[in-house]
Amino acid sequence: MVGMLALSLLIAQAAAMGGFSGNDPCSPYPCGPNTDCMVSPLGVAVCRCKSGFFPKPDTITGCGPQCDDDDDCSNTQNCARGRCVNICEEGICGINAVCEPRNRRAICRCPSGYSGDPFTRCTAGHTDQRILTGSSSSHSSFNSNPFSGNRQTIVTGSDSFGGSFSSAPVSSSSFGSSSSSFSPAAGSSFTSSSSTFGDDPCANFNCGSNANCLLRSFRAVCACRAGYEGDPYTGCRRSECVGLPQQPLYQSMLDVLRCRF
């Protein structure tokens, strides 16, 4: 009897506060699209966005994607699959590399005193950078591309051993609406600007003049054609560099290459 009286008092208190009135507060449904309705301990309806959705502008009106394009996000973010994501998201650059958001692009670079491919790994040591334009067959990072095989590489040597190298300016695009880029050790950059889902990300991705679109890890990557150098996102120019056409013998290449940035 006492328990029933206490329950009646709680219900009356909730009703006085605009809460539970004896019916389901979530019926009829008081929330907007893409929401879930829950009943609070006070017996009132609480509207929450479903996972992956955000208030537009509130849960009573409804919820939707956080963004539709990059302009809906901050300058350090891109719109990817309806969410604003950090341009310098974890893992976009290689080990020991530094990521800097710039004009909605992630610039990966090796810090001072380090050399190598900032998209893969930067290693401590003084660098002597020289450029070689040729086939991408020996650079495993680009071998997954079934659409094209030419790209520009930078050969990076050290005082003690000339075995490291990094990719030259390339531009990439990923699924979603994100955009990112990386810069090898000499200030060159790898730019990425995303495209939409599709069988071939290169289908709707435009590279600069004298550049080809490659596919790397589900990203459309722009690379200068053999014999060209520069920024493949805006345009490549014919290279005046002369080097060996084969890449495995790095020390031999360093002895032969004569072009510097």
PDB file of C-alpha atoms in Angstrom:
ATOM      1  CA  MET A   1       0.000   0.000   0.000  1.00  0.00           C
ATOM      2  CA  VAL A   2       2.842   2.350   0.915  1.00  0.00           C
ATOM      3  CA  GLY A   3       4.685   1.414  -2.315  1.00  0.00           C
ATOM      4  CA  MET A   4       1.643   2.186  -4.445  1.00  0.00           C
ATOM      5  CA  LEU A   5       1.240   5.526  -2.718  1.00  0.00           C
ATOM      6  CA  ALA A   6       4.900   6.423  -3.335  1.00  0.00           C
ATOM      7  CA  LEU A   7       4.571   5.488  -7.029  1.00  0.00           C
ATOM      8  CA  SER A   8       1.443   7.619  -7.334  1.00  0.00           C
ATOM      9  CA  LEU A   9       3.262  10.581  -5.814  1.00  0.00           C
ATOM     10  CA  LEU A  10       6.187  10.169  -8.275  1.00  0.00           C
ATOM     11  CA  ILE A  11       3.796  10.048 -11.232  1.00  0.00           C
ATOM     12  CA  ALA A  12       1.966  13.115  -9.993  1.00  0.00           C
ATOM     13  CA  GLN A  13       5.267  14.962  -9.529  1.00  0.00           C
ATOM     14  CA  ALA A  14       6.412  14.061 -13.066  1.00  0.00           C
ATOM     15  CA  ALA A  15       3.092  15.181 -14.488  1.00  0.00           C
ATOM     16  CA  ALA A  16       3.363  18.479 -12.657  1.00  0.00           C
ATOM     17  CA  MET A  17       6.778  19.012 -14.249  1.00  0.00           C
ATOM     18  CA  GLY A  18       5.384  18.333 -17.704  1.00  0.00           C
ATOM     19  CA  GLY A  19       6.545  14.753 -17.661  1.00  0.00           C
ATOM     20  CA  PHE A  20       4.865  11.386 -17.858  1.00  0.00           C
ATOM     21  CA  SER A  21       1.096  11.606 -17.971  1.00  0.00           C
ATOM     22  CA  GLY A  22       0.229   7.949 -18.088  1.00  0.00           C
ATOM     23  CA  ASN A  23       0.817   7.519 -21.853  1.00  0.00           C
ATOM     24  CA  ASP A  24       4.017   6.756 -23.752  1.00  0.00           C
ATOM     25  CA  PRO A  25       5.787  10.159 -24.106  1.00  0.00           C
ATOM     26  CA  CYS A  26       7.435   8.901 -27.314  1.00  0.00           C
ATOM     27  CA  SER A  27       4.064   8.279 -28.947  1.00  0.00           C
ATOM     28  CA  PRO A  28       3.183  10.049 -31.092  1.00  0.00           C
ATOM     29  CA  TYR A  29       6.828  10.401 -32.051  1.00  0.00           C
ATOM     30  CA  PRO A  30       8.010  13.861 -30.954  1.00  0.00           C
ATOM     31  CA  CYS A  31      11.484  13.801 -32.504  1.00  0.00           C
ATOM     32  CA  GLY A  32      12.759  14.633 -35.980  1.00  0.00           C
ATOM     33  CA  PRO A  33      14.223  12.342 -38.666  1.00  0.00           C
ATOM     34  CA  ASN A  34      17.273  10.178 -37.870  1.00  0.00           C
ATOM     35  CA  THR A  35      16.619  10.276 -34.125  1.00  0.00           C
ATOM     36  CA  ASP A  36      15.864   7.878 -31.290  1.00  0.00           C
ATOM     37  CA  CYS A  37      13.313   8.718 -28.610  1.00  0.00           C
ATOM     38  CA  MET A  38      13.958   7.620 -25.022  1.00  0.00           C
ATOM     39  CA  VAL A  39      12.056   8.200 -21.805  1.00  0.00           C
ATOM     40  CA  SER A  40      13.960   9.947 -19.022  1.00  0.00           C
ATOM     41  CA  PRO A  41      13.669   8.945 -15.363  1.00  0.00           C
ATOM     42  CA  LEU A  42      11.205  11.826 -14.992  1.00  0.00           C
ATOM     43  CA  GLY A  43       9.026  10.296 -17.679  1.00  0.00           C
ATOM     44  CA  VAL A  44       9.662  12.872 -20.385  1.00  0.00           C
ATOM     45  CA  ALA A  45      10.688  12.173 -23.973  1.00  0.00           C
ATOM     46  CA  VAL A  46      14.369  12.712 -24.826  1.00  0.00           C
ATOM     47  CA  CYS A  47      15.363  12.931 -28.488  1.00  0.00           C
ATOM     48  CA  ARG A  48      18.855  11.856 -29.490  1.00  0.00           C
ATOM     49  CA  CYS A  49      20.539  11.639 -32.884  1.00  0.00           C
ATOM     50  CA  LYS A  50      21.227   8.204 -34.269  1.00  0.00           C
ATOM     51  CA  SER A  51      24.861   7.164 -34.488  1.00  0.00           C
ATOM     52  CA  GLY A  52      26.698   9.090 -37.185  1.00  0.00           C
ATOM     53  CA  PHE A  53      24.144  11.923 -37.316  1.00  0.00           C
ATOM     54  CA  PHE A  54      24.179  15.419 -35.831  1.00  0.00           C
ATOM     55  CA  PRO A  55      21.439  17.903 -34.772  1.00  0.00           C
ATOM     56  CA  LYS A  56      20.106  19.969 -37.697  1.00  0.00           C
ATOM     57  CA  PRO A  57      19.823  22.307 -35.827  1.00  0.00           C
ATOM     58  CA  ASP A  58      18.232  20.321 -32.971  1.00  0.00           C
ATOM     59  CA  THR A  59      16.872  16.832 -32.376  1.00  0.00           C
ATOM     60  CA  ILE A  60      13.263  18.041 -32.445  1.00  0.00           C
ATOM     61  CA  THR A  61      13.769  19.305 -36.005  1.00  0.00           C
ATOM     62  CA  GLY A  62      15.873  16.277 -36.872  1.00  0.00           C
ATOM     63  CA  CYS A  63      19.409  15.057 -37.393  1.00  0.00           C
ATOM     64  CA  GLY A  64      21.578  14.684 -40.487  1.00  0.00           C
ATOM     65  CA  PRO A  65      25.189  14.423 -41.633  1.00  0.00           C
ATOM     66  CA  GLN A  66      27.624  16.801 -39.971  1.00  0.00           C
ATOM     67  CA  CYS A  67      28.695  18.137 -43.360  1.00  0.00           C
ATOM     68  CA  ASP A  68      27.852  17.974 -47.044  1.00  0.00           C
ATOM     69  CA  ASP A  69      31.122  19.442 -48.335  1.00  0.00           C
ATOM     70  CA  ASP A  70      34.423  20.818 -47.055  1.00  0.00           C
ATOM     71  CA  ASP A  71      32.984  24.312 -46.587  1.00  0.00           C
ATOM     72  CA  ASP A  72      30.841  22.990 -43.731  1.00  0.00           C
ATOM     73  CA  CYS A  73      33.998  22.135 -41.759  1.00  0.00           C
ATOM     74  CA  SER A  74      36.827  24.200 -40.279  1.00  0.00           C
ATOM     75  CA  ASN A  75      39.977  25.018 -42.254  1.00  0.00           C
ATOM     76  CA  THR A  76      41.787  22.144 -40.557  1.00  0.00           C
ATOM     77  CA  GLN A  77      39.096  19.611 -41.436  1.00  0.00           C
ATOM     78  CA  ASN A  78      37.596  17.969 -44.498  1.00  0.00           C
ATOM     79  CA  CYS A  79      34.173  16.467 -45.040  1.00  0.00           C
ATOM     80  CA  ALA A  80      34.445  12.677 -45.304  1.00  0.00           C
ATOM     81  CA  ARG A  81      31.328  10.513 -45.486  1.00  0.00           C
ATOM     82  CA  GLY A  82      29.216  13.175 -43.828  1.00  0.00           C
ATOM     83  CA  ARG A  83      31.636  13.885 -40.965  1.00  0.00           C
ATOM     84  CA  CYS A  84      34.236  16.611 -40.446  1.00  0.00           C
ATOM     85  CA  VAL A  85      37.573  14.875 -39.929  1.00  0.00           C
ATOM     86  CA  ASN A  86      40.965  16.245 -38.997  1.00  0.00           C
ATOM     87  CA  ILE A  87      43.076  16.726 -42.131  1.00  0.00           C
ATOM     88  CA  CYS A  88      46.136  15.493 -40.238  1.00  0.00           C
ATOM     89  CA  GLU A  89      44.357  12.403 -39.010  1.00  0.00           C
ATOM     90  CA  GLU A  90      46.504   9.792 -37.298  1.00  0.00           C
ATOM     91  CA  GLY A  91      48.413   7.629 -39.758  1.00  0.00           C
ATOM     92  CA  ILE A  92      48.204   9.920 -42.791  1.00  0.00           C
ATOM     93  CA  CYS A  93      51.941  10.648 -42.555  1.00  0.00           C
ATOM     94  CA  GLY A  94      54.778   8.211 -42.048  1.00  0.00           C
ATOM     95  CA  ILE A  95      56.827   7.430 -38.947  1.00  0.00           C
ATOM     96  CA  ASN A  96      58.671  10.465 -37.534  1.00  0.00           C
ATOM     97  CA  ALA A  97      57.016  12.725 -40.138  1.00  0.00           C
ATOM     98  CA  VAL A  98      55.326  16.024 -39.323  1.00  0.00           C
ATOM     99  CA  CYS A  99      51.842  16.825 -40.619  1.00  0.00           C
ATOM    100  CA  GLU A 100      50.720  20.412 -41.197  1.00  0.00           C
ATOM    101  CA  PRO A 101      47.214  21.361 -42.385  1.00  0.00           C
ATOM    102  CA  ARG A 102      47.461  23.905 -45.180  1.00  0.00           C
ATOM    103  CA  ASN A 103      44.574  25.111 -47.363  1.00  0.00           C
ATOM    104  CA  ARG A 104      42.553  22.020 -46.466  1.00  0.00           C
ATOM    105  CA  ARG A 105      45.484  19.786 -47.415  1.00  0.00           C
ATOM    106  CA  ALA A 106      47.727  17.761 -45.143  1.00  0.00           C
ATOM    107  CA  ILE A 107      51.393  18.499 -45.797  1.00  0.00           C
ATOM    108  CA  CYS A 108      53.630  15.669 -44.617  1.00  0.00           C
ATOM    109  CA  ARG A 109      57.307  16.505 -44.288  1.00  0.00           C
ATOM    110  CA  CYS A 110      60.386  15.121 -42.651  1.00  0.00           C
ATOM    111  CA  PRO A 111      61.512  17.357 -39.755  1.00  0.00           C
ATOM    112  CA  SER A 112      64.875  19.083 -39.722  1.00  0.00           C
ATOM    113  CA  GLY A 113      67.676  16.553 -39.465  1.00  0.00           C
ATOM    114  CA  TYR A 114      65.587  13.744 -40.961  1.00  0.00           C
ATOM    115  CA  SER A 115      65.295  12.400 -44.493  1.00  0.00           C
ATOM    116  CA  GLY A 116      63.276   9.850 -46.428  1.00  0.00           C
ATOM    117  CA  ASP A 117      59.701   9.451 -47.619  1.00  0.00           C
ATOM    118  CA  PRO A 118      57.440  11.371 -45.188  1.00  0.00           C
ATOM    119  CA  PHE A 119      54.513   9.243 -46.303  1.00  0.00           C
ATOM    120  CA  THR A 120      56.325   6.119 -45.077  1.00  0.00           C
ATOM    121  CA  ARG A 121      59.217   6.912 -42.685  1.00  0.00           C
ATOM    122  CA  CYS A 122      61.698   9.691 -41.922  1.00  0.00           C
ATOM    123  CA  THR A 123      65.128   8.658 -40.716  1.00  0.00           C
ATOM    124  CA  ALA A 124      67.626  10.779 -38.818  1.00  0.00           C
ATOM    125  CA  GLY A 125      70.593  11.821 -40.942  1.00  0.00           C
ATOM    126  CA  HIS A 126      71.890  14.515 -43.289  1.00  0.00           C
ATOM    127  CA  THR A 127      70.429  14.295 -46.782  1.00  0.00           C
ATOM    128  CA  ASP A 128      71.714  14.952 -50.251  1.00  0.00           C
ATOM    129  CA  GLN A 129      68.614  15.077 -52.419  1.00  0.00           C
ATOM    130  CA  ARG A 130      68.603  14.535 -56.131  1.00  0.00           C
ATOM    131  CA  ILE A 131      65.786  13.852 -58.515  1.00  0.00           C
ATOM    132  CA  LEU A 132      65.152  11.016 -60.940  1.00  0.00           C
ATOM    133  CA  THR A 133      62.168  10.686 -63.244  1.00  0.00           C
ATOM    134  CA  GLY A 134      61.332   7.208 -64.432  1.00  0.00           C
ATOM    135  CA  SER A 135      59.148   4.135 -64.025  1.00  0.00           C
ATOM    136  CA  SER A 136      57.374   3.416 -60.757  1.00  0.00           C
ATOM    137  CA  SER A 137      57.987  -0.305 -60.991  1.00  0.00           C
ATOM    138  CA  SER A 138      60.456  -0.336 -58.117  1.00  0.00           C
ATOM    139  CA  HIS A 139      58.474   1.798 -55.678  1.00  0.00           C
ATOM    140  CA  SER A 140      56.158  -0.644 -53.910  1.00  0.00           C
ATOM    141  CA  SER A 141      53.952   2.156 -52.519  1.00  0.00           C
ATOM    142  CA  PHE A 142      52.556   2.780 -55.996  1.00  0.00           C
ATOM    143  CA  ASN A 143      52.510  -0.764 -57.318  1.00  0.00           C
ATOM    144  CA  SER A 144      48.859  -1.269 -56.345  1.00  0.00           C
ATOM    145  CA  ASN A 145      47.723   1.052 -59.109  1.00  0.00           C
ATOM    146  CA  PRO A 146      46.289  -0.878 -62.063  1.00  0.00           C
ATOM    147  CA  PHE A 147      45.699   2.220 -64.184  1.00  0.00           C
ATOM    148  CA  SER A 148      49.144   3.710 -64.720  1.00  0.00           C
ATOM    149  CA  GLY A 149      52.800   2.956 -64.054  1.00  0.00           C
ATOM    150  CA  ASN A 150      54.725   6.214 -64.329  1.00  0.00           C
ATOM    151  CA  ARG A 151      55.585   8.518 -61.485  1.00  0.00           C
ATOM    152  CA  GLN A 152      58.379  10.766 -60.343  1.00  0.00           C
ATOM    153  CA  THR A 153      60.683   9.827 -57.496  1.00  0.00           C
ATOM    154  CA  ILE A 154      63.184  11.707 -55.411  1.00  0.00           C
ATOM    155  CA  VAL A 155      66.375   9.860 -54.567  1.00  0.00           C
ATOM    156  CA  THR A 156      67.537  10.848 -51.100  1.00  0.00           C
ATOM    157  CA  GLY A 157      71.029   9.858 -50.062  1.00  0.00           C
ATOM    158  CA  SER A 158      72.893  10.270 -46.795  1.00  0.00           C
ATOM    159  CA  ASP A 159      76.555  10.922 -46.038  1.00  0.00           C
ATOM    160  CA  SER A 160      77.113   7.308 -45.106  1.00  0.00           C
ATOM    161  CA  PHE A 161      74.684   5.473 -47.362  1.00  0.00           C
ATOM    162  CA  GLY A 162      72.598   6.588 -50.308  1.00  0.00           C
ATOM    163  CA  GLY A 163      69.816   4.088 -50.045  1.00  0.00           C
ATOM    164  CA  SER A 164      66.731   6.049 -49.072  1.00  0.00           C
ATOM    165  CA  PHE A 165      64.357   7.786 -51.417  1.00  0.00           C
ATOM    166  CA  SER A 166      60.987   9.477 -51.389  1.00  0.00           C
ATOM    167  CA  SER A 167      58.164  10.144 -53.798  1.00  0.00           C
ATOM    168  CA  ALA A 168      58.091  13.372 -55.765  1.00  0.00           C
ATOM    169  CA  PRO A 169      55.135  15.797 -55.836  1.00  0.00           C
ATOM    170  CA  VAL A 170      51.966  13.813 -56.286  1.00  0.00           C
ATOM    171  CA  SER A 171      48.316  14.506 -55.648  1.00  0.00           C
ATOM    172  CA  SER A 172      45.855  11.996 -54.273  1.00  0.00           C
ATOM    173  CA  SER A 173      42.151  11.607 -53.681  1.00  0.00           C
ATOM    174  CA  SER A 174      40.360   9.356 -51.230  1.00  0.00           C
ATOM    175  CA  PHE A 175      36.816   8.094 -50.818  1.00  0.00           C
ATOM    176  CA  GLY A 176      34.504  10.596 -49.189  1.00  0.00           C
ATOM    177  CA  SER A 177      35.036  14.321 -49.365  1.00  0.00           C
ATOM    178  CA  SER A 178      38.348  14.524 -47.619  1.00  0.00           C
ATOM    179  CA  SER A 179      41.461  16.167 -48.930  1.00  0.00           C
ATOM    180  CA  SER A 180      45.078  15.709 -47.886  1.00  0.00           C
ATOM    181  CA  SER A 181      48.657  15.914 -49.061  1.00  0.00           C
ATOM    182  CA  PHE A 182      52.231  15.192 -48.117  1.00  0.00           C
ATOM    183  CA  SER A 183      55.586  16.798 -48.763  1.00  0.00           C
ATOM    184  CA  PRO A 184      58.844  14.876 -49.209  1.00  0.00           C
ATOM    185  CA  ALA A 185      62.015  16.053 -47.495  1.00  0.00           C
ATOM    186  CA  ALA A 186      63.000  18.725 -50.032  1.00  0.00           C
ATOM    187  CA  GLY A 187      59.796  20.687 -49.717  1.00  0.00           C
ATOM    188  CA  SER A 188      57.972  18.832 -52.456  1.00  0.00           C
ATOM    189  CA  SER A 189      54.368  18.021 -51.666  1.00  0.00           C
ATOM    190  CA  PHE A 190      51.929  15.154 -51.876  1.00  0.00           C
ATOM    191  CA  THR A 191      48.458  16.609 -52.215  1.00  0.00           C
ATOM    192  CA  SER A 192      45.264  14.722 -51.774  1.00  0.00           C
ATOM    193  CA  SER A 193      41.770  15.866 -52.597  1.00  0.00           C
ATOM    194  CA  SER A 194      38.994  13.398 -52.238  1.00  0.00           C
ATOM    195  CA  SER A 195      36.469  12.118 -54.703  1.00  0.00           C
ATOM    196  CA  THR A 196      33.238  10.184 -54.308  1.00  0.00           C
ATOM    197  CA  PHE A 197      32.752   6.442 -54.204  1.00  0.00           C
ATOM    198  CA  GLY A 198      33.146   4.630 -57.475  1.00  0.00           C
ATOM    199  CA  ASP A 199      34.842   1.695 -59.146  1.00  0.00           C
ATOM    200  CA  ASP A 200      37.704   3.905 -60.315  1.00  0.00           C
ATOM    201  CA  PRO A 201      38.569   6.924 -58.107  1.00  0.00           C
ATOM    202  CA  CYS A 202      40.528   8.348 -61.037  1.00  0.00           C
ATOM    203  CA  ALA A 203      37.399   8.537 -63.181  1.00  0.00           C
ATOM    204  CA  ASN A 204      36.322  11.925 -61.838  1.00  0.00           C
ATOM    205  CA  PHE A 205      39.661  13.198 -60.584  1.00  0.00           C
ATOM    206  CA  ASN A 206      41.578  15.714 -62.682  1.00  0.00           C
ATOM    207  CA  CYS A 207      45.353  15.909 -62.569  1.00  0.00           C
ATOM    208  CA  GLY A 208      47.538  18.707 -63.924  1.00  0.00           C
ATOM    209  CA  SER A 209      49.030  18.813 -67.381  1.00  0.00           C
ATOM    210  CA  ASN A 210      51.566  16.073 -68.205  1.00  0.00           C
ATOM    211  CA  ALA A 211      50.447  14.062 -65.158  1.00  0.00           C
ATOM    212  CA  ASN A 212      48.776  10.676 -64.805  1.00  0.00           C
ATOM    213  CA  CYS A 213      46.242   9.507 -62.246  1.00  0.00           C
ATOM    214  CA  LEU A 214      47.256   6.368 -60.325  1.00  0.00           C
ATOM    215  CA  LEU A 215      45.452   4.290 -57.689  1.00  0.00           C
ATOM    216  CA  ARG A 216      47.164   3.770 -54.354  1.00  0.00           C
ATOM    217  CA  SER A 217      45.371   2.207 -51.382  1.00  0.00           C
ATOM    218  CA  PHE A 218      41.967   3.315 -52.681  1.00  0.00           C
ATOM    219  CA  ARG A 219      43.281   6.840 -53.360  1.00  0.00           C
ATOM    220  CA  ALA A 220      43.558   8.581 -56.691  1.00  0.00           C
ATOM    221  CA  VAL A 221      47.165   9.751 -56.943  1.00  0.00           C
ATOM    222  CA  CYS A 222      48.439  12.235 -59.507  1.00  0.00           C
ATOM    223  CA  ALA A 223      52.040  11.738 -60.612  1.00  0.00           C
ATOM    224  CA  CYS A 224      54.186  13.436 -63.236  1.00  0.00           C
ATOM    225  CA  ARG A 225      54.764  11.391 -66.361  1.00  0.00           C
ATOM    226  CA  ALA A 226      58.168   9.948 -67.087  1.00  0.00           C
ATOM    227  CA  GLY A 227      60.514  12.736 -68.130  1.00  0.00           C
ATOM    228  CA  TYR A 228      58.495  15.432 -66.320  1.00  0.00           C
ATOM    229  CA  GLU A 229      58.719  17.039 -62.902  1.00  0.00           C
ATOM    230  CA  GLY A 230      56.851  19.566 -60.767  1.00  0.00           C
ATOM    231  CA  ASP A 231      53.474  19.576 -59.049  1.00  0.00           C
ATOM    232  CA  PRO A 232      51.182  17.066 -60.794  1.00  0.00           C
ATOM    233  CA  TYR A 233      48.158  18.720 -59.172  1.00  0.00           C
ATOM    234  CA  THR A 234      48.708  21.927 -61.165  1.00  0.00           C
ATOM    235  CA  GLY A 235      51.011  20.802 -63.973  1.00  0.00           C
ATOM    236  CA  CYS A 236      54.317  19.114 -64.717  1.00  0.00           C
ATOM    237  CA  ARG A 237      57.148  20.451 -66.881  1.00  0.00           C
ATOM    238  CA  ARG A 238      59.726  18.520 -68.869  1.00  0.00           C
ATOM    239  CA  SER A 239      62.634  17.568 -66.655  1.00  0.00           C
ATOM    240  CA  GLU A 240      66.190  18.571 -67.467  1.00  0.00           C
ATOM    241  CA  CYS A 241      67.488  15.920 -65.094  1.00  0.00           C
ATOM    242  CA  VAL A 242      69.392  12.957 -66.455  1.00  0.00           C
ATOM    243  CA  GLY A 243      69.606   9.750 -64.460  1.00  0.00           C
ATOM    244  CA  LEU A 244      69.583   5.994 -64.646  1.00  0.00           C
ATOM    245  CA  PRO A 245      66.304   4.441 -65.847  1.00  0.00           C
ATOM    246  CA  GLN A 246      66.524   1.669 -63.256  1.00  0.00           C
ATOM    247  CA  GLN A 247      66.151   2.351 -59.530  1.00  0.00           C
ATOM    248  CA  PRO A 248      67.404  -0.622 -57.437  1.00  0.00           C
ATOM    249  CA  LEU A 249      71.069   0.456 -57.329  1.00  0.00           C
ATOM    250  CA  TYR A 250      70.712   3.575 -55.243  1.00  0.00           C
ATOM    251  CA  GLN A 251      74.417   4.242 -54.790  1.00  0.00           C
ATOM    252  CA  SER A 252      74.967   4.018 -58.544  1.00  0.00           C
ATOM    253  CA  MET A 253      72.113   6.452 -59.103  1.00  0.00           C
ATOM    254  CA  LEU A 254      73.549   8.904 -56.635  1.00  0.00           C
ATOM    255  CA  ASP A 255      76.857   8.768 -58.485  1.00  0.00           C
ATOM    256  CA  VAL A 256      75.191   9.405 -61.834  1.00  0.00           C
ATOM    257  CA  LEU A 257      72.406  11.854 -61.018  1.00  0.00           C
ATOM    258  CA  ARG A 258      73.372  15.486 -61.400  1.00  0.00           C
ATOM    259  CA  CYS A 259      70.117  17.306 -60.762  1.00  0.00           C
ATOM    260  CA  ARG A 260      69.397  19.004 -57.483  1.00  0.00           C
ATOM    261  CA  PHE A 261      66.435  20.975 -56.215  1.00  0.00           C
TER     262      PHE A 261
END
